[in-house]
Structures are given as C-alpha cells and as structure tokens.
PDB file of C-alpha atoms in Angstrom:
ATOM      1  CA  UNK A   1      22.448   2.758   1.282  1.00  0.00           C
ATOM      2  CA  UNK A   2      19.083   3.334   0.933  1.00  0.00           C
ATOM      3  CA  UNK A   3      16.344   4.475   3.546  1.00  0.00           C
ATOM      4  CA  UNK A   4      12.750   4.640   4.961  1.00  0.00           C
ATOM      5  CA  UNK A   5      12.394   8.053   6.613  1.00  0.00           C
ATOM      6  CA  UNK A   6       8.124   7.936   6.677  1.00  0.00           C
ATOM      7  CA  UNK A   7       5.522   5.773   5.660  1.00  0.00           C
ATOM      8  CA  UNK A   8       1.895   6.606   5.097  1.00  0.00           C
ATOM      9  CA  UNK A   9      -1.467   4.538   5.518  1.00  0.00           C
ATOM     10  CA  UNK A  10      -3.338   5.221   2.057  1.00  0.00           C
ATOM     11  CA  UNK A  11      -5.996   3.469   2.141  1.00  0.00           C
ATOM     12  CA  UNK A  12      -8.456   0.935   4.912  1.00  0.00           C
ATOM     13  CA  UNK A  13      -9.326  -2.087   3.551  1.00  0.00           C
ATOM     14  CA  UNK A  14     -10.003  -4.965   5.436  1.00  0.00           C
ATOM     15  CA  UNK A  15      -7.556  -7.689   3.716  1.00  0.00           C
ATOM     16  CA  UNK A  16      -5.217  -5.479   2.025  1.00  0.00           C
ATOM     17  CA  UNK A  17      -4.046  -2.084   1.748  1.00  0.00           C
ATOM     18  CA  UNK A  18      -1.716   0.623   0.289  1.00  0.00           C
ATOM     19  CA  UNK A  19       1.229   2.528   2.210  1.00  0.00           C
ATOM     20  CA  UNK A  20       3.599   5.145   0.327  1.00  0.00           C
ATOM     21  CA  UNK A  21       7.006   5.027   1.551  1.00  0.00           C
ATOM     22  CA  UNK A  22       9.046   8.267   1.432  1.00  0.00           C
ATOM     23  CA  UNK A  23      12.883   7.332   1.634  1.00  0.00           C
ATOM     24  CA  UNK A  24      16.067   8.418  -0.144  1.00  0.00           C
ATOM     25  CA  UNK A  25      17.512   6.390  -2.716  1.00  0.00           C
ATOM     26  CA  UNK A  26      22.039   5.475  -2.454  1.00  0.00           C
ATOM     27  CA  UNK A  27      23.045   8.640  -4.083  1.00  0.00           C
ATOM     28  CA  UNK A  28      20.576  10.067  -1.068  1.00  0.00           C
ATOM     29  CA  UNK A  29      17.830  11.687  -3.653  1.00  0.00           C
ATOM     30  CA  UNK A  30      14.227  11.924  -2.649  1.00  0.00           C
ATOM     31  CA  UNK A  31      12.381   8.221  -3.222  1.00  0.00           C
ATOM     32  CA  UNK A  32       8.929   7.698  -2.977  1.00  0.00           C
ATOM     33  CA  UNK A  33       7.464   3.981  -2.973  1.00  0.00           C
ATOM     34  CA  UNK A  34       4.641   2.150  -2.991  1.00  0.00           C
ATOM     35  CA  UNK A  35       3.889  -1.110  -1.340  1.00  0.00           C
ATOM     36  CA  UNK A  36       0.565  -3.501  -0.944  1.00  0.00           C
ATOM     37  CA  UNK A  37       0.760  -5.366   3.051  1.00  0.00           C
ATOM     38  CA  UNK A  38      -2.035  -7.220   4.860  1.00  0.00           C
ATOM     39  CA  UNK A  39      -0.920  -4.960   7.838  1.00  0.00           C
ATOM     40  CA  UNK A  40      -3.776  -3.319   9.564  1.00  0.00           C
ATOM     41  CA  UNK A  41      -1.168   0.080  10.451  1.00  0.00           C
ATOM     42  CA  UNK A  42       2.440   0.467   9.609  1.00  0.00           C
ATOM     43  CA  UNK A  43       3.214  -0.261  13.071  1.00  0.00           C
ATOM     44  CA  UNK A  44       2.953  -4.117  11.248  1.00  0.00           C
ATOM     45  CA  UNK A  45       4.823  -3.804   8.321  1.00  0.00           C
ATOM     46  CA  UNK A  46       7.891  -5.487   7.911  1.00  0.00           C
ATOM     47  CA  UNK A  47       9.849  -2.943   7.084  1.00  0.00           C
ATOM     48  CA  UNK A  48       9.242  -1.635  10.389  1.00  0.00           C
ATOM     49  CA  UNK A  49       9.149  -4.963  12.894  1.00  0.00           C
ATOM     50  CA  UNK A  50      11.516  -6.757  10.687  1.00  0.00           C
ATOM     51  CA  UNK A  51       9.495  -9.844  12.035  1.00  0.00           C
ATOM     52  CA  UNK A  52       9.026 -12.776   9.706  1.00  0.00           C
ATOM     53  CA  UNK A  53       5.557 -13.596  10.451  1.00  0.00           C
ATOM     54  CA  UNK A  54       3.672 -15.445   8.431  1.00  0.00           C
ATOM     55  CA  UNK A  55       0.566 -13.681   6.617  1.00  0.00           C
ATOM     56  CA  UNK A  56      -0.832 -16.760   5.238  1.00  0.00           C
ATOM     57  CA  UNK A  57      -0.004 -20.570   4.070  1.00  0.00           C
ATOM     58  CA  UNK A  58       0.496 -22.430   1.181  1.00  0.00           C
ATOM     59  CA  UNK A  59      -0.484 -26.287   1.348  1.00  0.00           C
ATOM     60  CA  UNK A  60       1.821 -28.587  -0.243  1.00  0.00           C
ATOM     61  CA  UNK A  61      -0.576 -31.867  -0.135  1.00  0.00           C
ATOM     62  CA  UNK A  62       0.452 -35.654  -1.807  1.00  0.00           C
ATOM     63  CA  UNK A  63      -2.764 -37.589  -2.840  1.00  0.00           C
ATOM     64  CA  UNK A  64      -3.561 -41.101  -3.289  1.00  0.00           C
ATOM     65  CA  UNK A  65      -2.579 -44.510  -2.154  1.00  0.00           C
ATOM     66  CA  UNK A  66       0.702 -44.079  -4.828  1.00  0.00           C
ATOM     67  CA  UNK A  67       1.580 -41.014  -3.342  1.00  0.00           C
ATOM     68  CA  UNK A  68       1.564 -39.841  -6.905  1.00  0.00           C
ATOM     69  CA  UNK A  69      -0.890 -36.668  -6.944  1.00  0.00           C
ATOM     70  CA  UNK A  70      -0.749 -33.739  -5.801  1.00  0.00           C
ATOM     71  CA  UNK A  71      -3.963 -31.660  -4.719  1.00  0.00           C
ATOM     72  CA  UNK A  72      -3.871 -28.400  -6.919  1.00  0.00           C
ATOM     73  CA  UNK A  73      -6.821 -25.813  -7.293  1.00  0.00           C
ATOM     74  CA  UNK A  74      -7.875 -23.647 -10.100  1.00  0.00           C
ATOM     75  CA  UNK A  75      -8.895 -20.965  -9.047  1.00  0.00           C
ATOM     76  CA  UNK A  76     -10.194 -17.383 -10.742  1.00  0.00           C
ATOM     77  CA  UNK A  77      -8.252 -14.655  -9.453  1.00  0.00           C
ATOM     78  CA  UNK A  78      -9.791 -10.911  -9.888  1.00  0.00           C
ATOM     79  CA  UNK A  79      -6.575  -9.559 -10.344  1.00  0.00           C
ATOM     80  CA  UNK A  80      -5.830 -11.818 -14.405  1.00  0.00           C
ATOM     81  CA  UNK A  81      -9.811 -12.113 -14.721  1.00  0.00           C
ATOM     82  CA  UNK A  82      -8.839 -15.995 -15.637  1.00  0.00           C
ATOM     83  CA  UNK A  83      -8.090 -19.323 -13.876  1.00  0.00           C
ATOM     84  CA  UNK A  84      -5.077 -20.345 -12.442  1.00  0.00           C
ATOM     85  CA  UNK A  85      -3.324 -23.658 -11.058  1.00  0.00           C
ATOM     86  CA  UNK A  86      -2.177 -22.917  -7.489  1.00  0.00           C
ATOM     87  CA  UNK A  87      -1.409 -24.871  -4.685  1.00  0.00           C
ATOM     88  CA  UNK A  88      -4.367 -24.655  -1.553  1.00  0.00           C
ATOM     89  CA  UNK A  89      -3.493 -21.627   0.462  1.00  0.00           C
ATOM     90  CA  UNK A  90      -4.888 -18.783   2.268  1.00  0.00           C
ATOM     91  CA  UNK A  91      -4.226 -16.411   5.481  1.00  0.00           C
ATOM     92  CA  UNK A  92      -3.318 -17.196   9.045  1.00  0.00           C
ATOM     93  CA  UNK A  93      -6.160 -16.115  10.982  1.00  0.00           C
ATOM     94  CA  UNK A  94      -5.014 -14.744  14.745  1.00  0.00           C
ATOM     95  CA  UNK A  95      -4.515 -17.469  17.477  1.00  0.00           C
ATOM     96  CA  UNK A  96      -3.799 -20.009  15.104  1.00  0.00           C
ATOM     97  CA  UNK A  97      -0.287 -21.371  13.717  1.00  0.00           C
ATOM     98  CA  UNK A  98       0.914 -22.507  10.301  1.00  0.00           C
ATOM     99  CA  UNK A  99       0.060 -25.951  10.731  1.00  0.00           C
ATOM    100  CA  UNK A 100      -3.683 -25.203  12.063  1.00  0.00           C
ATOM    101  CA  UNK A 101      -4.156 -22.956   9.272  1.00  0.00           C
ATOM    102  CA  UNK A 102      -2.752 -25.295   6.495  1.00  0.00           C
ATOM    103  CA  UNK A 103      -5.585 -27.623   7.949  1.00  0.00           C
ATOM    104  CA  UNK A 104      -8.185 -25.422   8.033  1.00  0.00           C
ATOM    105  CA  UNK A 105      -7.857 -24.148   4.249  1.00  0.00           C
ATOM    106  CA  UNK A 106      -7.094 -26.945   3.096  1.00  0.00           C
ATOM    107  CA  UNK A 107     -10.722 -28.766   4.478  1.00  0.00           C
ATOM    108  CA  UNK A 108     -12.417 -25.397   2.963  1.00  0.00           C
ATOM    109  CA  UNK A 109     -11.316 -25.322  -0.172  1.00  0.00           C
ATOM    110  CA  UNK A 110     -11.166 -28.775  -1.481  1.00  0.00           C
ATOM    111  CA  UNK A 111     -12.806 -31.062   1.385  1.00  0.00           C
ATOM    112  CA  UNK A 112     -10.109 -33.108   1.759  1.00  0.00           C
ATOM    113  CA  UNK A 113      -7.963 -34.041   5.816  1.00  0.00           C
ATOM    114  CA  UNK A 114      -4.811 -32.605   5.534  1.00  0.00           C
ATOM    115  CA  UNK A 115      -2.275 -34.975   7.804  1.00  0.00           C
ATOM    116  CA  UNK A 116       0.779 -32.179   7.603  1.00  0.00           C
ATOM    117  CA  UNK A 117       4.557 -33.631   8.445  1.00  0.00           C
ATOM    118  CA  UNK A 118       7.422 -32.080  10.202  1.00  0.00           C
ATOM    119  CA  UNK A 119       9.286 -29.966   7.169  1.00  0.00           C
ATOM    120  CA  UNK A 120      10.386 -27.136   9.585  1.00  0.00           C
ATOM    121  CA  UNK A 121      13.511 -26.906   7.847  1.00  0.00           C
ATOM    122  CA  UNK A 122      11.536 -25.321   4.621  1.00  0.00           C
ATOM    123  CA  UNK A 123       8.168 -24.123   6.336  1.00  0.00           C
ATOM    124  CA  UNK A 124       9.219 -20.916   7.480  1.00  0.00           C
ATOM    125  CA  UNK A 125       8.169 -17.964   6.121  1.00  0.00           C
ATOM    126  CA  UNK A 126       9.403 -16.619   2.548  1.00  0.00           C
ATOM    127  CA  UNK A 127       8.278 -13.216   0.766  1.00  0.00           C
ATOM    128  CA  UNK A 128       6.096 -13.871  -1.726  1.00  0.00           C
ATOM    129  CA  UNK A 129       6.548 -10.763  -4.262  1.00  0.00           C
ATOM    130  CA  UNK A 130       9.424  -8.447  -2.057  1.00  0.00           C
ATOM    131  CA  UNK A 131       8.916  -5.396  -5.151  1.00  0.00           C
ATOM    132  CA  UNK A 132       5.531  -4.978  -4.563  1.00  0.00           C
ATOM    133  CA  UNK A 133       4.437  -6.084  -1.048  1.00  0.00           C
ATOM    134  CA  UNK A 134       5.574  -7.340   2.219  1.00  0.00           C
ATOM    135  CA  UNK A 135       3.114 -10.509   2.310  1.00  0.00           C
ATOM    136  CA  UNK A 136       5.167 -14.037   3.491  1.00  0.00           C
ATOM    137  CA  UNK A 137       3.717 -16.977   3.286  1.00  0.00           C
ATOM    138  CA  UNK A 138       5.322 -20.573   4.574  1.00  0.00           C
ATOM    139  CA  UNK A 139       4.611 -23.680   3.497  1.00  0.00           C
ATOM    140  CA  UNK A 140       2.501 -26.845   5.029  1.00  0.00           C
ATOM    141  CA  UNK A 141       3.947 -30.355   3.769  1.00  0.00           C
ATOM    142  CA  UNK A 142       1.343 -33.618   4.504  1.00  0.00           C
ATOM    143  CA  UNK A 143      -0.431 -35.943   3.094  1.00  0.00           C
ATOM    144  CA  UNK A 144      -4.182 -35.604   1.664  1.00  0.00           C
ATOM    145  CA  UNK A 145      -7.045 -38.126   2.240  1.00  0.00           C
ATOM    146  CA  UNK A 146     -11.129 -38.064   1.372  1.00  0.00           C
ATOM    147  CA  UNK A 147     -13.609 -37.317  -1.939  1.00  0.00           C
ATOM    148  CA  UNK A 148     -12.837 -33.655  -3.046  1.00  0.00           C
ATOM    149  CA  UNK A 149     -15.792 -31.544  -2.649  1.00  0.00           C
ATOM    150  CA  UNK A 150     -16.231 -27.477  -2.835  1.00  0.00           C
ATOM    151  CA  UNK A 151     -19.355 -27.294  -0.278  1.00  0.00           C
ATOM    152  CA  UNK A 152     -16.725 -25.743   2.181  1.00  0.00           C
ATOM    153  CA  UNK A 153     -15.974 -22.604  -0.079  1.00  0.00           C
ATOM    154  CA  UNK A 154     -16.913 -18.720   0.634  1.00  0.00           C
ATOM    155  CA  UNK A 155     -19.579 -17.959  -1.882  1.00  0.00           C
ATOM    156  CA  UNK A 156     -16.675 -15.333  -3.484  1.00  0.00           C
ATOM    157  CA  UNK A 157     -15.091 -18.586  -4.331  1.00  0.00           C
ATOM    158  CA  UNK A 158     -14.636 -20.234  -7.366  1.00  0.00           C
ATOM    159  CA  UNK A 159     -12.724 -22.854  -7.189  1.00  0.00           C
ATOM    160  CA  UNK A 160     -12.117 -26.568  -8.606  1.00  0.00           C
ATOM    161  CA  UNK A 161      -9.985 -28.816  -6.573  1.00  0.00           C
ATOM    162  CA  UNK A 162      -7.501 -31.332  -8.938  1.00  0.00           C
ATOM    163  CA  UNK A 163      -5.576 -34.339  -8.621  1.00  0.00           C
ATOM    164  CA  UNK A 164      -2.896 -34.062 -10.527  1.00  0.00           C
ATOM    165  CA  UNK A 165      -0.675 -36.535 -11.123  1.00  0.00           C
ATOM    166  CA  UNK A 166       2.632 -36.672 -13.278  1.00  0.00           C
ATOM    167  CA  UNK A 167       1.430 -36.140 -16.431  1.00  0.00           C
ATOM    168  CA  UNK A 168      -1.369 -33.617 -15.619  1.00  0.00           C
ATOM    169  CA  UNK A 169       1.474 -31.112 -14.171  1.00  0.00           C
ATOM    170  CA  UNK A 170       3.422 -31.429 -17.177  1.00  0.00           C
ATOM    171  CA  UNK A 171       0.215 -30.193 -19.041  1.00  0.00           C
ATOM    172  CA  UNK A 172      -0.553 -27.970 -16.314  1.00  0.00           C
ATOM    173  CA  UNK A 173       2.805 -25.883 -16.898  1.00  0.00           C
ATOM    174  CA  UNK A 174       2.664 -26.010 -20.536  1.00  0.00           C
ATOM    175  CA  UNK A 175      -1.033 -25.023 -21.426  1.00  0.00           C
ATOM    176  CA  UNK A 176      -2.294 -22.964 -18.126  1.00  0.00           C
ATOM    177  CA  UNK A 177      -2.378 -19.876 -16.123  1.00  0.00           C
ATOM    178  CA  UNK A 178       0.005 -20.703 -12.921  1.00  0.00           C
ATOM    179  CA  UNK A 179       0.990 -19.478 -10.145  1.00  0.00           C
ATOM    180  CA  UNK A 180       5.013 -19.272  -9.920  1.00  0.00           C
ATOM    181  CA  UNK A 181       5.172 -20.252  -6.428  1.00  0.00           C
ATOM    182  CA  UNK A 182       3.263 -23.699  -7.062  1.00  0.00           C
ATOM    183  CA  UNK A 183       5.545 -24.125 -10.765  1.00  0.00           C
ATOM    184  CA  UNK A 184       8.734 -24.344  -9.005  1.00  0.00           C
ATOM    185  CA  UNK A 185       7.132 -26.916  -6.722  1.00  0.00           C
ATOM    186  CA  UNK A 186       5.377 -28.713 -10.080  1.00  0.00           C
ATOM    187  CA  UNK A 187       8.364 -28.740 -11.288  1.00  0.00           C
ATOM    188  CA  UNK A 188      10.178 -30.317  -8.506  1.00  0.00           C
ATOM    189  CA  UNK A 189       7.068 -33.493  -8.478  1.00  0.00           C
ATOM    190  CA  UNK A 190       7.700 -34.261 -12.197  1.00  0.00           C
ATOM    191  CA  UNK A 191      11.645 -34.836 -11.520  1.00  0.00           C
ATOM    192  CA  UNK A 192      11.005 -36.858  -8.046  1.00  0.00           C
ATOM    193  CA  UNK A 193      10.905 -40.472  -8.119  1.00  0.00           C
ATOM    194  CA  UNK A 194       8.270 -42.159  -5.178  1.00  0.00           C
ATOM    195  CA  UNK A 195       6.933 -40.254  -2.646  1.00  0.00           C
ATOM    196  CA  UNK A 196       7.595 -36.594  -3.443  1.00  0.00           C
ATOM    197  CA  UNK A 197       8.106 -35.352   0.297  1.00  0.00           C
ATOM    198  CA  UNK A 198      10.919 -37.835   0.852  1.00  0.00           C
ATOM    199  CA  UNK A 199      13.724 -34.518   0.791  1.00  0.00           C
ATOM    200  CA  UNK A 200      12.118 -33.636   3.360  1.00  0.00           C
ATOM    201  CA  UNK A 201      13.050 -36.350   5.398  1.00  0.00           C
ATOM    202  CA  UNK A 202      16.363 -37.089   4.138  1.00  0.00           C
ATOM    203  CA  UNK A 203      16.843 -33.227   5.647  1.00  0.00           C
TER     204      UNK A 203
END
C-alpha cells in the first residue's frame, strides 16, 4: 500500500502552493510526488486532515422565466493562454459557507442575483483533479435574475457573461474550450426536459 512519510512546502504564494510528498510505493520503493494545493501550510493539506472542506464553489445558475438558459462565463485562463467556458465559480472566503460564497461570486462575476435551492445530496465537496491537487469544490444550484454586467469583476478578470440555451450549449461543447466540470453539466442540461433542476427536487 502506498504511504506518505514526509511533506515539504516548496513555495509560498497567496493562492496556490507546491508541496513535495516523500513516500513509498506498493512495492516499498521510495516515491517523490508533487502536489499543488490551496493549503497555506502542510497541516491544512487534505492528505493530512482528511476533511472534505471545500476550497471553492461552482454555481449552476438557471436563468429566465422558462428556466431554459444557464449562466456561463467565458473567461481568459492563463494556464491555457485562451478563453474557456465555465460556470461562475470562486474560492470560499474565511467565515463563509458555500451558499454565501455562491451568492457573492455570482454577483461579482456576472452582476446577477443568485437564489440557491437546497441540493444537499449533490452539494458536498468533490475533488477536481486529484492526480495533481487536493482542491475540492462544491456546487450550488439555483436560479438567477437580473441584467448581466461586468462592473463588479476584478481588474485581473477577463470574463464575458453568457446566457446559454440548449442550442448554444451544444455549439459550445462542439466548438469551444470547456472546463470538464462544466462540460458534464452542460450535457445534463441538454438532455433534460423543462426545469433542469427538477432532479434535485425529486431526490
């Protein structure tokens, strides 16, 4: 069985850091593994705490009186040097719960008012890319209203707000860069009939 014996923090950045894990493989041979994390120090790593505390929140917002559009963002992402379609998202600030973070992030990124619903069975944090980071995010589900605007975005953000119907979601999946967590939910939206959040009420 693989084991972690020692953890060393290699960087000291405000939002993301690199850690070196020294451990052993199943056959007992030594192993060096590198992990990116939002943890401020090694004691906060999920490999240490084993607590599923969410680092961030993703917001699945349904828009319009017919509940037939999703709120997406087309955001410039430095790691890929291009724009990527995603759901509005952000970090959970100290003292916030996921719902509070979802309401705040939706407003900051899109100018829209977000009304979350209780989807507790689906909102618990899940890992994003466990092969390279211990980051976990929860998803807030709900309905949005208002007029999209970018006036609340930070200067470092380059975000376009998209209110996408099913036809536009199909086009996005065929032609655009899409975050994988968003892509799966777009597939669900396309396949759904009527209110895409009715599956939460049924459970």
